[in-house]
Short mmCIF file of C-alpha atoms in Angstrom, two decimals:
data_model
loop_
_atom_site.label_atom_id
_atom_site.label_comp_id
_atom_site.label_asym_id
_atom_site.label_seq_id
_atom_site.Cartn_x
_atom_site.Cartn_y
_atom_site.Cartn_z
CA MET L 1337 -15.25 -24.78 1.24
CA SER L 1338 -11.57 -24.76 3.20
CA GLN L 1339 -8.32 -23.68 1.82
CA ALA L 1340 -7.67 -27.29 2.44
CA GLY L 1341 -10.32 -28.21 0.44
CA ASP L 1342 -9.83 -25.95 -2.05
CA LEU L 1343 -6.29 -26.71 -2.26
CA ALA L 1344 -6.71 -30.67 -2.41
CA LEU L 1345 -10.04 -30.21 -5.44
CA MET L 1346 -6.82 -28.47 -7.65
CA ILE L 1347 -4.68 -31.60 -6.86
CA ASP L 1348 -7.67 -34.07 -8.11
CA SER L 1349 -8.28 -31.80 -11.00
CA GLN L 1350 -4.99 -33.29 -11.96
CA VAL L 1351 -3.00 -30.27 -12.34
CA PRO L 1352 1.03 -31.54 -12.40
CA ILE L 1353 2.37 -28.19 -11.94
CA ILE L 1354 0.85 -25.59 -9.38
CA VAL L 1355 2.41 -22.57 -8.66
CA ILE L 1356 1.99 -20.69 -4.77
CA GLU L 1357 3.04 -17.30 -3.82
CA SER L 1358 3.41 -16.46 -0.64
CA HIS L 1359 6.12 -14.86 2.03
CA ASP L 1360 4.54 -18.06 4.96
CA GLU L 1361 6.70 -20.36 3.55
CA ARG L 1362 5.49 -22.75 7.00
CA ARG L 1363 1.68 -22.79 6.47
CA VAL L 1364 2.36 -23.36 3.29
CA LEU L 1365 4.31 -26.49 3.47
CA ALA L 1366 2.08 -27.19 6.61
CA LEU L 1367 -1.01 -27.72 4.31
CA LEU L 1368 0.49 -29.58 1.39
CA ALA L 1369 1.61 -32.26 3.86
CA GLU L 1370 -2.69 -31.80 5.63
CA ILE L 1371 -3.14 -32.68 1.99
CA ALA L 1372 -1.18 -35.84 1.77
CA VAL L 1373 -2.46 -37.26 5.52
CA ARG L 1374 -6.07 -37.36 4.00
CA GLN L 1375 -4.72 -37.86 0.87
CA GLY L 1376 -2.87 -41.31 1.50
CA LEU L 1377 -0.40 -38.78 -0.48
CA ALA L 1378 3.45 -39.74 0.18
CA CYS L 1379 4.66 -35.24 0.96
CA HIS L 1380 8.61 -34.12 -0.48
CA GLU L 1381 10.02 -31.29 -0.36
CA TRP L 1382 13.36 -29.90 -2.08
CA SER L 1383 15.05 -27.02 -1.08
CA ALA L 1384 19.00 -25.22 -3.11
CA VAL L 1385 20.26 -26.45 1.15
CA ARG L 1386 18.45 -29.02 1.70
CA GLY L 1387 18.19 -31.36 -1.21
CA LEU L 1388 15.09 -33.30 -1.20
CA GLU L 1389 14.21 -35.04 2.16
CA ARG L 1390 10.30 -36.58 3.08
CA GLY L 1391 7.50 -34.42 4.10
CA GLY L 1392 5.15 -33.64 6.08
CA LEU L 1393 4.24 -36.00 9.39
CA GLU L 1394 7.74 -37.65 7.20
CA ARG L 1395 10.60 -35.68 8.07
CA THR L 1396 12.76 -35.49 11.46
CA GLY L 1397 14.40 -33.22 11.36
CA LEU L 1398 17.35 -34.74 12.30
CA PRO L 1399 20.75 -33.74 11.40
CA ARG L 1400 21.40 -35.94 7.68
CA GLU L 1401 23.96 -35.17 4.83
CA PRO L 1402 21.54 -33.03 1.98
CA ARG L 1403 20.62 -35.46 -0.95
CA ALA L 1404 20.07 -34.19 -4.22
CA THR L 1405 20.99 -29.85 -3.82
CA ASP L 1406 21.38 -29.03 -7.15
CA PRO L 1407 17.48 -28.50 -9.32
CA GLU L 1408 18.62 -30.07 -12.46
CA GLU L 1409 19.70 -33.49 -10.35
CA ALA L 1410 16.48 -33.15 -7.98
CA LEU L 1411 14.15 -33.45 -10.61
CA LYS L 1412 16.17 -35.94 -12.39
CA GLU L 1413 15.19 -37.91 -9.22
CA ILE L 1414 12.15 -36.98 -9.18
CA ALA L 1415 11.08 -38.33 -12.88
CA ALA L 1416 12.58 -41.84 -11.02
CA ALA L 1417 10.70 -42.17 -8.46
CA PRO L 1418 7.16 -44.15 -8.10
CA GLY L 1419 4.07 -41.30 -7.12
CA PRO L 1420 1.68 -40.26 -6.71
CA ALA L 1421 3.10 -38.06 -4.80
CA LEU L 1422 3.81 -33.90 -3.64
CA TRP L 1423 6.48 -32.48 -4.43
CA ALA L 1424 7.02 -29.30 -2.78
CA LEU L 1425 10.31 -27.26 -4.54
CA CYS L 1426 11.69 -24.51 -2.40
CA ASP L 1427 12.37 -21.34 -4.05
CA LEU L 1428 13.05 -22.82 -7.40
CA HIS L 1429 12.92 -19.79 -9.84
CA PRO L 1430 16.03 -17.77 -9.72
CA PHE L 1431 17.48 -21.26 -11.35
CA LEU L 1432 14.79 -21.04 -13.89
CA LYS L 1433 16.28 -17.87 -15.65
CA ASP L 1434 18.07 -18.39 -18.60
CA ALA L 1435 18.15 -22.09 -18.54
CA PRO L 1436 16.33 -23.63 -20.97
CA GLN L 1437 17.00 -26.98 -19.88
CA LEU L 1438 15.37 -27.28 -16.08
CA VAL L 1439 12.64 -25.49 -17.63
CA ARG L 1440 12.75 -28.80 -20.71
CA LEU L 1441 13.02 -31.18 -17.95
CA LEU L 1442 10.04 -29.07 -15.17
CA LYS L 1443 8.22 -29.37 -19.47
CA GLU L 1444 8.81 -33.11 -19.18
CA LEU L 1445 7.17 -34.15 -15.63
CA ALA L 1446 4.64 -31.85 -16.46
CA LEU L 1447 3.49 -33.81 -19.59
CA GLU L 1448 3.76 -37.65 -18.04
CA HIS L 1449 1.52 -36.62 -15.33
CA PRO L 1450 -1.33 -39.00 -16.23
CA ARG L 1451 1.86 -41.56 -16.25
CA LEU L 1452 3.93 -40.51 -13.29
CA HIS L 1453 1.10 -38.39 -11.02
CA HIS L 1454 3.84 -36.12 -9.62
CA THR L 1455 2.11 -32.45 -8.77
CA LEU L 1456 4.57 -30.23 -9.28
CA VAL L 1457 4.57 -27.54 -6.11
CA LEU L 1458 6.61 -24.12 -6.94
CA VAL L 1459 6.15 -21.88 -3.97
CA SER L 1460 8.15 -19.65 -3.78
CA HIS L 1461 7.70 -15.33 -2.08
CA ARG L 1462 7.22 -14.63 -6.23
CA PHE L 1463 7.40 -16.76 -9.37
CA GLU L 1464 7.08 -15.98 -12.65
CA VAL L 1465 6.15 -18.41 -14.69
CA PRO L 1466 8.17 -20.12 -17.57
CA PRO L 1467 5.42 -19.51 -20.79
CA GLU L 1468 6.88 -22.84 -21.93
CA LEU L 1469 4.80 -23.51 -19.14
CA SER L 1470 1.39 -21.60 -18.71
CA ARG L 1471 -0.94 -23.51 -20.11
CA LEU L 1472 0.43 -27.00 -17.70
CA THR L 1473 0.78 -24.57 -14.31
CA ALA L 1474 -1.66 -23.48 -11.89
CA ARG L 1475 -1.66 -20.31 -9.65
CA PHE L 1476 -3.60 -21.82 -5.99
CA ARG L 1477 -3.39 -17.84 -3.68
CA MET L 1478 -2.92 -18.28 0.12
CA ALA L 1479 -5.96 -17.00 2.05
CA LEU L 1480 -5.27 -14.28 4.86
CA PRO L 1481 -6.15 -14.88 8.32
CA ASP L 1482 -9.78 -13.41 8.71
CA ALA L 1483 -10.57 -11.10 11.76
CA ALA L 1484 -12.01 -13.05 13.79
CA ARG L 1485 -8.41 -16.35 13.08
CA LEU L 1486 -6.87 -13.01 14.34
CA MET L 1487 -8.13 -12.20 17.68
CA GLY L 1488 -7.26 -15.87 18.46
CA ILE L 1489 -3.81 -15.45 17.76
CA VAL L 1490 -4.50 -11.88 19.79
CA ARG L 1491 -5.77 -14.03 22.49
CA GLU L 1492 -2.47 -17.14 22.22
CA LEU L 1493 0.25 -13.59 22.68
CA ALA L 1494 -2.31 -12.37 24.76
CA GLU L 1495 -1.78 -15.73 27.49
CA GLU L 1496 1.25 -16.68 26.07
CA TRP L 1497 2.41 -13.45 28.08
CA ALA L 1498 0.75 -13.99 31.17
CA ARG L 1499 1.66 -17.02 31.31
CA ARG L 1500 5.04 -15.23 31.65
CA ASN L 1501 4.07 -12.72 33.46
CA ARG L 1502 2.73 -14.77 36.27
CA GLY L 1503 -0.36 -14.09 35.16
CA ALA L 1504 -0.91 -10.41 34.64
CA ARG L 1505 -3.59 -9.26 31.94
CA VAL L 1506 -3.21 -8.08 28.47
CA ARG L 1507 -4.67 -4.83 29.28
CA THR L 1508 -6.45 -3.42 26.47
CA ASP L 1509 -10.04 -2.47 25.88
CA ARG L 1510 -12.17 -3.50 22.68
CA PRO L 1511 -12.66 -0.40 20.59
CA THR L 1512 -9.00 -1.00 20.74
CA LEU L 1513 -7.72 -4.40 20.17
CA GLU L 1514 -11.71 -3.84 16.47
CA LYS L 1515 -8.94 -1.81 15.14
CA LEU L 1516 -5.35 -3.46 16.17
CA VAL L 1517 -7.52 -6.44 13.85
CA ALA L 1518 -8.73 -4.42 10.99
CA ASN L 1519 -4.79 -3.07 10.20
CA LEU L 1520 -3.84 -5.89 10.42
CA ARG L 1521 -5.44 -7.97 7.21
CA GLY L 1522 -3.83 -8.18 4.48
CA VAL L 1523 -0.79 -9.90 6.01
CA THR L 1524 -0.46 -13.52 6.64
CA GLU L 1525 -1.25 -15.17 9.68
CA ALA L 1526 3.32 -15.06 9.90
CA ASP L 1527 3.84 -11.53 9.96
CA ALA L 1528 0.28 -10.93 11.36
CA ARG L 1529 2.06 -13.55 14.91
CA LEU L 1530 5.20 -11.11 14.22
CA LEU L 1531 2.85 -7.86 14.50
CA ILE L 1532 0.80 -9.03 17.70
CA ARG L 1533 3.45 -9.61 20.09
CA HIS L 1534 5.50 -6.43 18.48
CA ALA L 1535 2.20 -4.29 20.83
CA ILE L 1536 2.22 -7.21 23.75
CA PHE L 1537 5.31 -8.38 24.78
CA THR L 1538 6.49 -4.68 24.48
CA ASP L 1539 5.21 -3.02 28.00
CA GLY L 1540 2.72 -5.89 28.36
CA ALA L 1541 -1.22 -3.26 26.28
CA ILE L 1542 -2.69 -2.78 23.00
CA THR L 1543 -3.20 0.19 23.39
CA GLU L 1544 -4.24 3.25 19.84
CA ALA L 1545 -0.94 4.14 21.12
CA ASP L 1546 0.30 0.36 19.75
CA LEU L 1547 -1.49 1.31 16.59
CA PRO L 1548 1.19 4.05 13.92
CA GLU L 1549 4.28 1.82 15.65
CA LEU L 1550 2.65 -1.60 13.60
CA ASN L 1551 0.92 0.18 11.11
CA ARG L 1552 4.48 1.49 10.30
CA LEU L 1553 6.36 -1.79 11.09
CA LYS L 1554 3.57 -3.73 8.43
CA TYR L 1555 4.63 -1.79 5.98
CA GLU L 1556 7.59 -3.10 6.25
CA LEU L 1557 6.86 -6.67 6.07
CA LEU L 1558 4.39 -6.34 3.22
CA ASP L 1559 7.57 -4.45 1.44
CA ALA L 1560 6.18 -1.78 0.04
CA GLY L 1561 9.23 -0.36 -1.40
CA GLY L 1562 9.60 1.46 -4.39
CA VAL L 1563 6.88 3.79 -6.25
CA LEU L 1564 5.26 3.49 -3.26
CA HIS L 1565 6.60 5.37 0.42
CA PHE L 1566 5.79 4.55 3.78
CA GLU L 1567 4.37 8.50 4.75
CA TYR L 1568 5.23 8.71 8.69
CA ASP L 1569 3.77 11.40 11.89
CA VAL L 1570 0.83 13.29 9.47
CA PRO L 1571 -0.76 15.78 11.38
CA ASP L 1572 -4.61 16.19 11.61
CA LEU L 1573 -6.86 18.79 9.31
CA SER L 1574 -5.57 21.44 11.88
CA ALA L 1575 -2.24 21.85 10.49
CA VAL L 1576 -4.48 23.29 7.20
CA ALA L 1577 -5.92 27.09 8.00
CA GLY L 1578 -9.01 27.04 6.01
CA LEU L 1579 -10.23 24.31 3.24
CA ASP L 1580 -14.29 24.26 5.12
CA ASN L 1581 -15.58 22.03 2.57
CA LEU L 1582 -13.82 19.60 2.32
CA LYS L 1583 -13.31 19.27 6.00
CA ASP L 1584 -17.34 19.50 6.12
CA TRP L 1585 -17.44 16.60 3.74
CA LEU L 1586 -14.57 14.72 5.52
CA GLY L 1587 -16.70 15.35 8.66
CA ARG L 1588 -19.90 13.85 7.21
CA ARG L 1589 -18.55 11.06 6.03
CA ARG L 1590 -15.40 10.46 8.94
CA ALA L 1591 -17.01 7.97 10.47
CA VAL L 1592 -17.03 5.67 7.47
CA LEU L 1593 -13.65 6.33 6.55
CA ALA L 1594 -12.15 5.84 9.79
CA GLY L 1595 -12.86 1.56 9.34
CA GLY L 1596 -17.12 1.72 9.79
CA GLU L 1597 -19.38 -0.60 7.30
CA ASP L 1598 -20.83 0.82 4.69
CA PRO L 1599 -22.13 -0.39 1.52
CA ASP L 1600 -21.43 2.76 -0.07
CA ARG L 1601 -18.33 4.08 1.27
CA PRO L 1602 -17.10 7.36 -0.12
CA ARG L 1603 -13.68 5.50 -2.53
CA GLY L 1604 -11.91 8.59 -3.73
CA ILE L 1605 -11.31 12.18 -3.89
CA LEU L 1606 -9.56 14.31 -6.11
CA LEU L 1607 -8.01 17.71 -5.68
CA LEU L 1608 -7.51 19.48 -8.14
CA GLY L 1609 -5.59 23.70 -7.42
CA VAL L 1610 -3.05 25.44 -8.36
CA GLN L 1611 0.84 24.84 -7.52
CA GLY L 1612 1.42 25.45 -3.62
CA GLY L 1613 -2.34 25.55 -3.02
CA GLY L 1614 -2.10 22.73 -0.52
CA LYS L 1615 -2.62 19.95 -1.81
CA SER L 1616 -0.56 17.64 -0.51
CA LEU L 1617 -0.25 19.33 3.13
CA ALA L 1618 -4.37 18.16 2.71
CA ALA L 1619 -3.59 14.87 1.25
CA ARG L 1620 -1.23 14.35 4.43
CA CYS L 1621 -3.38 15.92 6.96
CA ILE L 1622 -6.56 13.82 5.86
CA ALA L 1623 -4.73 10.99 6.83
CA GLY L 1624 -4.07 11.98 10.37
CA GLU L 1625 -7.44 13.42 10.85
CA LEU L 1626 -9.10 9.55 9.95
CA ARG L 1627 -6.29 8.38 11.99
CA LEU L 1628 -4.89 5.92 9.37
CA PRO L 1629 -1.88 4.74 7.84
CA LEU L 1630 -0.55 7.58 4.50
CA LEU L 1631 0.43 5.10 1.94
CA ARG L 1632 2.56 7.56 -1.70
CA LEU L 1633 1.49 6.32 -4.53
CA ASP L 1634 4.52 8.93 -6.53
CA PHE L 1635 2.83 8.60 -10.65
CA ALA L 1636 6.04 10.32 -11.54
CA ASN L 1637 8.47 7.82 -11.04
CA LEU L 1638 6.24 5.08 -12.43
CA TYR L 1639 7.70 4.68 -15.53
CA ASN L 1640 9.78 1.64 -16.54
CA LYS L 1641 11.52 1.62 -19.63
CA PHE L 1642 11.37 -1.94 -19.69
CA ILE L 1643 8.30 -2.48 -22.08
CA GLY L 1644 5.18 -4.32 -19.06
CA GLU L 1645 7.32 -3.09 -16.12
CA THR L 1646 5.18 0.91 -15.30
CA GLU L 1647 1.96 -1.02 -15.29
CA ARG L 1648 3.24 -3.91 -12.82
CA ASN L 1649 4.99 -1.18 -11.36
CA LEU L 1650 1.08 0.20 -10.73
CA ARG L 1651 -0.38 -2.78 -10.19
CA GLU L 1652 1.95 -4.09 -7.65
CA SER L 1653 1.36 -1.52 -5.68
CA LEU L 1654 -2.28 -0.97 -5.58
CA ASP L 1655 -2.13 -4.95 -4.99
CA GLN L 1656 0.44 -3.65 -1.41
CA ALA L 1657 -2.17 -0.20 -1.20
CA GLU L 1658 -4.47 -3.69 -0.50
CA ARG L 1659 -3.07 -5.53 1.79
CA MET L 1660 -2.88 -2.18 3.36
CA ALA L 1661 -5.82 -1.40 4.06
CA PRO L 1662 -7.44 0.91 5.72
CA CYS L 1663 -5.34 3.04 4.76
CA VAL L 1664 -5.37 6.28 2.94
CA LEU L 1665 -3.85 6.27 -0.08
CA TRP L 1666 -2.02 9.62 -1.23
CA MET L 1667 -1.99 9.48 -5.80
CA ASP L 1668 0.06 13.03 -6.00
CA GLU L 1669 1.07 14.39 -9.60
CA LEU L 1670 -1.75 12.38 -11.38
CA GLU L 1671 -1.14 14.46 -14.15
CA LYS L 1672 2.30 12.97 -14.34
CA GLY L 1673 0.84 9.37 -15.28
CA LEU L 1674 -1.87 9.27 -17.30
CA ASP L 1675 -1.25 12.51 -20.10
CA VAL L 1676 -2.04 10.05 -22.62
CA ARG L 1677 -0.54 12.69 -25.44
CA GLY L 1678 2.41 12.36 -24.72
CA ALA L 1679 5.03 10.01 -26.22
CA ASP L 1680 4.64 7.34 -24.53
CA ASN L 1681 0.96 7.63 -25.05
CA ALA L 1682 0.85 3.82 -25.26
CA THR L 1683 1.38 2.89 -21.84
CA SER L 1684 0.36 5.66 -20.93
CA ARG L 1685 -3.40 4.89 -22.11
CA ARG L 1686 -2.78 0.69 -20.73
CA VAL L 1687 -2.25 2.34 -16.79
CA LEU L 1688 -4.85 4.76 -17.43
CA GLY L 1689 -7.10 0.90 -17.61
CA THR L 1690 -5.63 0.03 -15.38
CA LEU L 1691 -6.36 2.19 -12.59
CA LEU L 1692 -9.75 3.24 -13.99
CA THR L 1693 -10.38 -1.07 -13.42
CA TRP L 1694 -9.25 -0.83 -9.91
CA LEU L 1695 -11.07 2.80 -9.15
CA SER L 1696 -14.01 0.70 -10.21
CA GLU L 1697 -13.84 -2.68 -8.21
CA HIS L 1698 -11.79 -2.60 -5.51
CA ARG L 1699 -13.73 -3.96 -2.01
CA GLN L 1700 -11.04 -2.96 0.45
CA PRO L 1701 -11.22 0.13 2.60
CA VAL L 1702 -8.35 1.96 0.39
CA PHE L 1703 -8.95 6.06 0.38
CA VAL L 1704 -8.32 7.81 -2.51
CA VAL L 1705 -6.77 11.20 -1.96
CA ALA L 1706 -5.56 11.93 -5.51
CA THR L 1707 -3.99 15.42 -6.62
CA ALA L 1708 -3.28 17.17 -9.36
CA ASN L 1709 -1.47 20.61 -11.13
CA ASP L 1710 -2.98 20.75 -14.67
CA VAL L 1711 -6.57 18.94 -15.53
CA ARG L 1712 -6.50 19.93 -19.02
CA THR L 1713 -3.91 17.36 -19.50
CA LEU L 1714 -6.01 14.33 -17.38
CA PRO L 1715 -8.43 11.76 -19.45
CA PRO L 1716 -12.16 12.26 -19.40
CA GLU L 1717 -12.57 9.10 -19.06
CA LEU L 1718 -11.24 9.76 -15.13
CA LEU L 1719 -13.03 12.39 -13.94
CA ARG L 1720 -17.00 11.10 -14.53
CA LYS L 1721 -18.80 10.95 -11.79
CA GLY L 1722 -18.55 7.87 -10.20
CA ARG L 1723 -14.14 6.80 -10.37
CA PHE L 1724 -14.17 9.61 -7.78
CA ASP L 1725 -16.72 10.59 -5.09
CA GLU L 1726 -15.58 14.41 -5.28
CA LEU L 1727 -13.47 16.33 -7.54
CA PHE L 1728 -12.41 19.73 -4.78
CA PHE L 1729 -10.42 22.53 -6.52
CA VAL L 1730 -8.15 24.26 -4.12
CA ASP L 1731 -7.54 27.97 -4.22
CA LEU L 1732 -5.82 30.59 -4.14
CA PRO L 1733 -6.37 31.47 -0.27
CA ASP L 1734 -8.55 34.90 0.67
CA ALA L 1735 -7.47 36.55 3.81
CA ARG L 1736 -9.01 34.37 6.64
CA ALA L 1737 -6.96 31.78 5.67
CA ARG L 1738 -4.12 33.91 4.45
CA ARG L 1739 -4.32 34.85 7.51
CA ASP L 1740 -4.80 31.88 9.75
CA ILE L 1741 -1.67 29.95 7.73
CA LEU L 1742 0.59 33.08 8.66
CA ALA L 1743 -0.09 32.57 12.37
CA LEU L 1744 0.27 28.35 11.70
CA HIS L 1745 3.26 28.88 10.68
CA LEU L 1746 4.94 31.30 13.19
CA ALA L 1747 3.51 29.14 16.38
CA ARG L 1748 5.29 26.28 14.62
CA ARG L 1749 8.08 28.07 14.26
CA GLY L 1750 8.36 29.63 18.18
CA CYS L 1751 7.22 32.56 16.26
CA PRO L 1752 4.55 34.01 18.91
CA PRO L 1753 1.75 35.59 16.00
CA GLU L 1754 -0.03 38.31 19.23
CA GLY L 1755 1.20 41.01 19.34
CA LEU L 1756 1.51 41.25 15.08
CA ASP L 1757 -0.48 43.07 12.29
CA LEU L 1758 -1.24 39.72 10.63
CA GLU L 1759 -4.79 41.39 9.45
CA GLY L 1760 -3.11 44.00 7.26
CA ILE L 1761 0.50 41.09 5.77
CA ALA L 1762 -3.00 39.03 4.55
CA ARG L 1763 -4.14 42.20 2.48
CA ALA L 1764 -0.95 42.80 1.28
CA THR L 1765 -0.16 39.35 0.30
CA GLU L 1766 -3.69 39.78 -2.36
CA GLY L 1767 -2.61 37.00 -4.51
CA PHE L 1768 -0.06 33.90 -1.88
CA THR L 1769 0.19 30.60 -2.03
CA GLY L 1770 -0.47 28.65 0.98
CA ALA L 1771 3.64 28.23 0.22
CA GLU L 1772 5.30 31.20 -0.35
CA LEU L 1773 2.94 31.71 2.45
CA GLU L 1774 5.70 30.30 4.46
CA GLN L 1775 8.25 30.98 1.88
CA ALA L 1776 7.82 34.64 3.58
CA VAL L 1777 7.52 33.61 6.98
CA VAL L 1778 11.04 32.09 6.66
CA SER L 1779 12.23 35.10 4.81
CA ALA L 1780 11.17 37.42 7.70
CA ARG L 1781 12.90 34.40 10.44
CA TYR L 1782 16.05 34.86 8.68
CA GLY L 1783 16.54 39.01 7.52
CA ALA L 1784 15.58 39.15 11.94
CA ALA L 1785 18.16 36.49 12.95
CA ALA L 1786 19.72 38.95 10.69
CA GLU L 1787 19.28 42.05 12.66
CA ASP L 1788 19.51 40.34 16.12
CA ARG L 1789 16.05 41.00 16.86
CA ALA L 1790 12.48 38.58 17.48
CA VAL L 1791 9.70 38.51 13.70
CA ASP L 1792 7.58 41.74 13.25
CA THR L 1793 5.53 43.01 11.05
CA ALA L 1794 8.25 45.10 9.42
CA ALA L 1795 10.62 41.62 8.87
CA LEU L 1796 6.92 39.56 7.45
CA GLN L 1797 6.16 42.78 5.34
CA ALA L 1798 10.49 43.66 3.84
CA ALA L 1799 9.92 39.64 2.87
CA VAL L 1800 6.24 39.98 1.34
CA ASP L 1801 7.17 43.00 -1.14
CA ALA L 1802 10.09 40.55 -2.29
CA THR L 1803 7.96 37.73 -3.16
CA VAL L 1804 6.47 37.88 -6.95
CA PRO L 1805 4.32 35.18 -6.48
CA LEU L 1806 3.24 32.83 -8.70
CA SER L 1807 -0.14 34.10 -9.95
CA VAL L 1808 1.37 36.44 -11.06
CA THR L 1809 4.00 34.79 -12.94
CA MET L 1810 1.73 32.48 -14.29
CA ALA L 1811 -1.53 34.70 -14.10
CA GLU L 1812 -2.68 33.95 -18.31
CA ALA L 1813 -2.69 29.55 -16.62
CA PHE L 1814 -3.43 29.76 -13.75
CA ALA L 1815 -6.93 32.13 -14.77
CA SER L 1816 -7.58 29.56 -17.39
CA LEU L 1817 -7.18 26.64 -14.66
CA ARG L 1818 -10.13 28.87 -12.76
CA ALA L 1819 -12.34 29.36 -15.34
CA TRP L 1820 -12.30 25.78 -15.90
CA ALA L 1821 -12.95 24.30 -12.33
CA ALA L 1822 -15.87 26.39 -11.89
CA GLY L 1823 -18.71 25.00 -11.76
CA ARG L 1824 -16.72 21.87 -13.53
CA THR L 1825 -15.89 21.54 -9.25
CA VAL L 1826 -16.70 21.96 -5.68
CA PRO L 1827 -14.19 24.44 -4.39
CA ALA L 1828 -12.34 23.14 -1.74
CA ALA L 1829 -12.16 26.07 0.56
CA ARG L 1830 -16.80 27.86 0.74
CA VAL L 1831 -16.71 30.63 -1.26
CA PRO L 1832 -17.09 34.25 1.05
CA SER L 1833 -20.77 35.94 0.30
CA ALA L 1834 -20.10 38.84 -0.70
#
């Protein structure tokens, strides 16, 4: 059944109040006008600026004196009007806060539905139904444009650009168009038009280079703020030294993860390991390698002092991630939001339940990369097979990886690694994390600059000698973590043969 048919069926079922949450208000009003014409209903609209007015085909758009801009006055006028009729009330939600009389007016209108035959449609980007109205209200979810409709919008706007440019054609190719359409899943038709217009009218072309900017604009249009962050300028896996097992695992699944269709599409991985070992960098690089937008869900900032708000923060973040699909969702410091042993045990368990349900049931192409330092605080339900496709352990880098990490950070800072004894420095940095190796390069650079010379082996060795690695200061914790990971996880780096 069509979307208009679904909404018409809800109206026919005598639901007195229908809530529609959507940023695309014009499309909602057009849909209501279409249904009103089909069913022979009067159609009216209300907003705090325009007041009550005839809607649908009878809306003139001519200047007039606003009528009943006060919501209480408008509801009383609705109660006195003949029915049956549709009444679209736009952005009524701010007026219902601490307004029991207004809520009561809505309830009386709903209770009088068998006599008045008025259907109230409350339209807003977000609407919290007062408890008094919950049993008298139904929610209708506007369908988002599918791939065929999105491709149709591309054609419409390409034709418009051609007319403005003397018949010139928009430059693109089929694979890029398919990626564009895939990246536009989850937005309203109005937002899709805005994004496609931006891509076409900027330079008359749709290319791969347009996709990162389109994803950034899509994120801003979705208003995905709070604990969910869009990560810009993510590198690819060439920026990560070592972790060969992880790279091989991703390589075998890359085609599907990058947008292919497969019923066994990988759902996510969990990266466990020592602090500073490169888990966060790996999460960023996975998105860069797959050329997908990266969203970071910071579990450390998830919690809210208000009851129920923490779970709501999580639900909204997961919903926004699905609307950004295909994408990579990086769940950072997972253990900080799921420690069910803490003082806020009840909230943590509700958050865990919400997350476990979503991990099992979500169908959108959202690839989860979760990172955690202290695996012992994670609940066992999260670690069982089926929640994540694989559990990788990111250990301290071996000598070869340490050499490569040093070379990467030197080159990134304009210090040629050629001529330096990186093999010797790598041997001397046994037990260093990737973060500690980076800081050694930074210290060596400053030390050499202070003496007005280039970074050399002596400067690197001096920086290394001045560093006490975390594997020494927290030796017991490191040993315990490694002992737990042995046999329970897959090493992210390939273990050297004896």
